[in-house]
Amino acid sequence: MDWETLFLQWRTFDMGLPQYLAIAILIQRIIENFHGNYNIKRLLAEGGREVGSGFYRIVPIVHMSWVLAILLLIPADSPVSWWLLGLYGLLQVARYYVIFTLGKYWTTRTITLDSAPVVRRGIYKYIRHPN
């Protein structure tokens, strides 16, 4: 297949609910990345240190791979499993609960700051955060 054929196929790319959901997830992750990077810079400036940075390079690649797979490989007219979509929505609510509970300490990487207080609100009243 040549580049012109690929370009023409891309121009006729069909959009359906799976593609719109993938784009919504992508936008959500980009916004979260800005928030996480802001917190990372602040925590490092306060004397924090990153733990496990060696494996982190693969995390965004794997994460974006499944979003791109939804966007590019699933046909636009594919039926949506509503119960799985609902489960995903509930998991997103739980995820954001954690993000808001951790507040300025939430990052996409593992940053430890010895002077930071242990978060003891939200879900962390009952379980200890691993950092």
PDB file of C-alpha atoms in Angstrom:
ATOM      1  CA  MET A   1       0.000   0.000   0.000  1.00  0.00           C
ATOM      2  CA  ASP A   2       1.414   3.404  -0.900  1.00  0.00           C
ATOM      3  CA  TRP A   3       1.250   6.675   1.060  1.00  0.00           C
ATOM      4  CA  GLU A   4      -1.369   8.201  -1.199  1.00  0.00           C
ATOM      5  CA  THR A   5      -3.745   5.296  -0.565  1.00  0.00           C
ATOM      6  CA  LEU A   6      -3.153   5.565   3.182  1.00  0.00           C
ATOM      7  CA  PHE A   7      -3.804   9.308   3.063  1.00  0.00           C
ATOM      8  CA  LEU A   8      -7.034   8.835   1.106  1.00  0.00           C
ATOM      9  CA  GLN A   9      -8.173   6.201   3.599  1.00  0.00           C
ATOM     10  CA  TRP A  10      -7.429   8.591   6.460  1.00  0.00           C
ATOM     11  CA  ARG A  11      -9.428  11.356   4.754  1.00  0.00           C
ATOM     12  CA  THR A  12     -12.435   9.032   4.628  1.00  0.00           C
ATOM     13  CA  PHE A  13     -11.951   7.930   8.233  1.00  0.00           C
ATOM     14  CA  ASP A  14     -15.365   7.191   9.749  1.00  0.00           C
ATOM     15  CA  MET A  15     -16.191   8.515  13.187  1.00  0.00           C
ATOM     16  CA  GLY A  16     -18.558   6.670  15.479  1.00  0.00           C
ATOM     17  CA  LEU A  17     -19.154   6.383  19.191  1.00  0.00           C
ATOM     18  CA  PRO A  18     -15.936   4.344  19.783  1.00  0.00           C
ATOM     19  CA  GLN A  19     -13.854   7.046  18.102  1.00  0.00           C
ATOM     20  CA  TYR A  20     -15.545   9.888  19.973  1.00  0.00           C
ATOM     21  CA  LEU A  21     -14.976   8.043  23.265  1.00  0.00           C
ATOM     22  CA  ALA A  22     -11.302   7.515  22.391  1.00  0.00           C
ATOM     23  CA  ILE A  23     -10.902  11.228  21.624  1.00  0.00           C
ATOM     24  CA  ALA A  24     -12.626  12.112  24.920  1.00  0.00           C
ATOM     25  CA  ILE A  25     -10.237   9.808  26.802  1.00  0.00           C
ATOM     26  CA  LEU A  26      -7.295  11.344  24.966  1.00  0.00           C
ATOM     27  CA  ILE A  27      -8.371  14.883  25.893  1.00  0.00           C
ATOM     28  CA  GLN A  28      -8.940  13.800  29.486  1.00  0.00           C
ATOM     29  CA  ARG A  29      -5.443  12.275  29.714  1.00  0.00           C
ATOM     30  CA  ILE A  30      -3.809  15.353  28.177  1.00  0.00           C
ATOM     31  CA  ILE A  31      -5.460  17.605  30.774  1.00  0.00           C
ATOM     32  CA  GLU A  32      -4.438  15.205  33.557  1.00  0.00           C
ATOM     33  CA  ASN A  33      -0.885  15.202  32.220  1.00  0.00           C
ATOM     34  CA  PHE A  34      -0.677  19.013  32.521  1.00  0.00           C
ATOM     35  CA  HIS A  35      -1.976  18.785  36.094  1.00  0.00           C
ATOM     36  CA  GLY A  36       0.409  15.941  36.972  1.00  0.00           C
ATOM     37  CA  ASN A  37       3.418  17.679  35.410  1.00  0.00           C
ATOM     38  CA  TYR A  38       2.649  20.842  37.369  1.00  0.00           C
ATOM     39  CA  ASN A  39       2.607  18.804  40.591  1.00  0.00           C
ATOM     40  CA  ILE A  40       5.788  16.932  39.613  1.00  0.00           C
ATOM     41  CA  LYS A  41       7.720  20.175  39.056  1.00  0.00           C
ATOM     42  CA  ARG A  42       6.486  21.613  42.337  1.00  0.00           C
ATOM     43  CA  LEU A  43       7.262  18.469  44.332  1.00  0.00           C
ATOM     44  CA  LEU A  44      10.753  18.175  42.837  1.00  0.00           C
ATOM     45  CA  ALA A  45      11.385  21.867  43.585  1.00  0.00           C
ATOM     46  CA  GLU A  46      10.391  21.185  47.205  1.00  0.00           C
ATOM     47  CA  GLY A  47      12.999  18.421  47.463  1.00  0.00           C
ATOM     48  CA  GLY A  48      11.007  15.434  46.242  1.00  0.00           C
ATOM     49  CA  ARG A  49      12.650  12.575  44.399  1.00  0.00           C
ATOM     50  CA  GLU A  50      11.354  10.329  41.676  1.00  0.00           C
ATOM     51  CA  VAL A  51      11.278   6.596  42.296  1.00  0.00           C
ATOM     52  CA  GLY A  52      11.038   4.033  39.502  1.00  0.00           C
ATOM     53  CA  SER A  53      11.711   6.401  36.640  1.00  0.00           C
ATOM     54  CA  GLY A  54      13.306   3.624  34.577  1.00  0.00           C
ATOM     55  CA  PHE A  55      10.027   1.903  33.777  1.00  0.00           C
ATOM     56  CA  TYR A  56       7.976   5.068  33.301  1.00  0.00           C
ATOM     57  CA  ARG A  57       8.922   5.571  29.632  1.00  0.00           C
ATOM     58  CA  ILE A  58       6.858   2.546  28.641  1.00  0.00           C
ATOM     59  CA  VAL A  59       3.745   3.624  30.598  1.00  0.00           C
ATOM     60  CA  PRO A  60       2.607   6.432  28.238  1.00  0.00           C
ATOM     61  CA  ILE A  61       3.391   4.290  25.192  1.00  0.00           C
ATOM     62  CA  VAL A  62       1.248   1.408  26.404  1.00  0.00           C
ATOM     63  CA  HIS A  63      -1.482   3.760  27.560  1.00  0.00           C
ATOM     64  CA  MET A  64      -1.662   5.629  24.270  1.00  0.00           C
ATOM     65  CA  SER A  65      -1.549   2.363  22.345  1.00  0.00           C
ATOM     66  CA  TRP A  66      -4.893   1.181  23.682  1.00  0.00           C
ATOM     67  CA  VAL A  67      -6.497   4.589  23.087  1.00  0.00           C
ATOM     68  CA  LEU A  68      -5.165   4.652  19.511  1.00  0.00           C
ATOM     69  CA  ALA A  69      -6.335   1.066  19.011  1.00  0.00           C
ATOM     70  CA  ILE A  70      -9.871   2.145  19.908  1.00  0.00           C
ATOM     71  CA  LEU A  71      -9.610   5.164  17.630  1.00  0.00           C
ATOM     72  CA  LEU A  72      -8.098   3.447  14.596  1.00  0.00           C
ATOM     73  CA  LEU A  73      -8.921  -0.262  14.737  1.00  0.00           C
ATOM     74  CA  ILE A  74     -12.493  -0.483  15.988  1.00  0.00           C
ATOM     75  CA  PRO A  75     -15.027   0.139  13.228  1.00  0.00           C
ATOM     76  CA  ALA A  76     -17.162   3.252  13.699  1.00  0.00           C
ATOM     77  CA  ASP A  77     -20.378   1.262  13.560  1.00  0.00           C
ATOM     78  CA  SER A  78     -19.298  -1.299  16.173  1.00  0.00           C
ATOM     79  CA  PRO A  79     -21.876  -1.901  18.878  1.00  0.00           C
ATOM     80  CA  VAL A  80     -20.969  -0.510  22.280  1.00  0.00           C
ATOM     81  CA  SER A  81     -21.171  -2.699  25.372  1.00  0.00           C
ATOM     82  CA  TRP A  82     -23.145  -0.357  27.584  1.00  0.00           C
ATOM     83  CA  TRP A  83     -22.474  -2.245  30.798  1.00  0.00           C
ATOM     84  CA  LEU A  84     -18.711  -2.130  30.137  1.00  0.00           C
ATOM     85  CA  LEU A  85     -18.967   1.562  29.307  1.00  0.00           C
ATOM     86  CA  GLY A  86     -20.881   2.072  32.563  1.00  0.00           C
ATOM     87  CA  LEU A  87     -18.232   0.153  34.496  1.00  0.00           C
ATOM     88  CA  TYR A  88     -15.541   2.297  32.888  1.00  0.00           C
ATOM     89  CA  GLY A  89     -17.482   5.401  33.927  1.00  0.00           C
ATOM     90  CA  LEU A  90     -17.678   4.192  37.533  1.00  0.00           C
ATOM     91  CA  LEU A  91     -13.943   3.502  37.527  1.00  0.00           C
ATOM     92  CA  GLN A  92     -13.355   7.039  36.230  1.00  0.00           C
ATOM     93  CA  VAL A  93     -15.380   8.417  39.142  1.00  0.00           C
ATOM     94  CA  ALA A  94     -13.205   6.389  41.536  1.00  0.00           C
ATOM     95  CA  ARG A  95     -10.061   7.596  39.752  1.00  0.00           C
ATOM     96  CA  TYR A  96     -11.058  11.226  40.064  1.00  0.00           C
ATOM     97  CA  TYR A  97     -11.956  10.674  43.705  1.00  0.00           C
ATOM     98  CA  VAL A  98      -8.357   9.554  44.250  1.00  0.00           C
ATOM     99  CA  ILE A  99      -6.939  12.442  42.185  1.00  0.00           C
ATOM    100  CA  PHE A 100      -8.920  15.042  44.138  1.00  0.00           C
ATOM    101  CA  THR A 101      -8.143  13.363  47.470  1.00  0.00           C
ATOM    102  CA  LEU A 102      -4.394  13.438  46.791  1.00  0.00           C
ATOM    103  CA  GLY A 103      -4.700  17.019  45.523  1.00  0.00           C
ATOM    104  CA  LYS A 104      -1.308  18.671  45.074  1.00  0.00           C
ATOM    105  CA  TYR A 105       0.417  15.335  45.685  1.00  0.00           C
ATOM    106  CA  TRP A 106      -1.173  13.523  42.727  1.00  0.00           C
ATOM    107  CA  THR A 107       1.190  12.869  39.830  1.00  0.00           C
ATOM    108  CA  THR A 108       1.501  10.426  36.967  1.00  0.00           C
ATOM    109  CA  ARG A 109       4.916   9.431  38.322  1.00  0.00           C
ATOM    110  CA  THR A 110       6.049   8.234  41.716  1.00  0.00           C
ATOM    111  CA  ILE A 111       7.478  11.235  43.558  1.00  0.00           C
ATOM    112  CA  THR A 112       8.330  10.979  47.237  1.00  0.00           C
ATOM    113  CA  LEU A 113       8.653  14.035  49.428  1.00  0.00           C
ATOM    114  CA  ASP A 114       9.845  13.224  52.940  1.00  0.00           C
ATOM    115  CA  SER A 115       8.393  16.431  54.399  1.00  0.00           C
ATOM    116  CA  ALA A 116       4.915  15.813  52.968  1.00  0.00           C
ATOM    117  CA  PRO A 117       2.219  14.765  55.408  1.00  0.00           C
ATOM    118  CA  VAL A 118       0.601  11.374  54.935  1.00  0.00           C
ATOM    119  CA  VAL A 119      -2.786  11.885  53.261  1.00  0.00           C
ATOM    120  CA  ARG A 120      -5.437  10.572  55.662  1.00  0.00           C
ATOM    121  CA  ARG A 121      -8.663  11.680  54.037  1.00  0.00           C
ATOM    122  CA  GLY A 122     -10.953  10.089  51.494  1.00  0.00           C
ATOM    123  CA  ILE A 123     -10.121   6.467  50.763  1.00  0.00           C
ATOM    124  CA  TYR A 124      -6.801   6.966  52.543  1.00  0.00           C
ATOM    125  CA  LYS A 125      -8.606   7.005  55.885  1.00  0.00           C
ATOM    126  CA  TYR A 126      -8.950   3.257  55.402  1.00  0.00           C
ATOM    127  CA  ILE A 127      -5.900   2.275  53.342  1.00  0.00           C
ATOM    128  CA  ARG A 128      -2.435   3.783  53.276  1.00  0.00           C
ATOM    129  CA  HIS A 129      -1.181   5.314  50.058  1.00  0.00           C
ATOM    130  CA  PRO A 130       1.949   3.444  48.900  1.00  0.00           C
ATOM    131  CA  ASN A 131       4.113   6.602  48.651  1.00  0.00           C
TER     132      ASN A 131
END
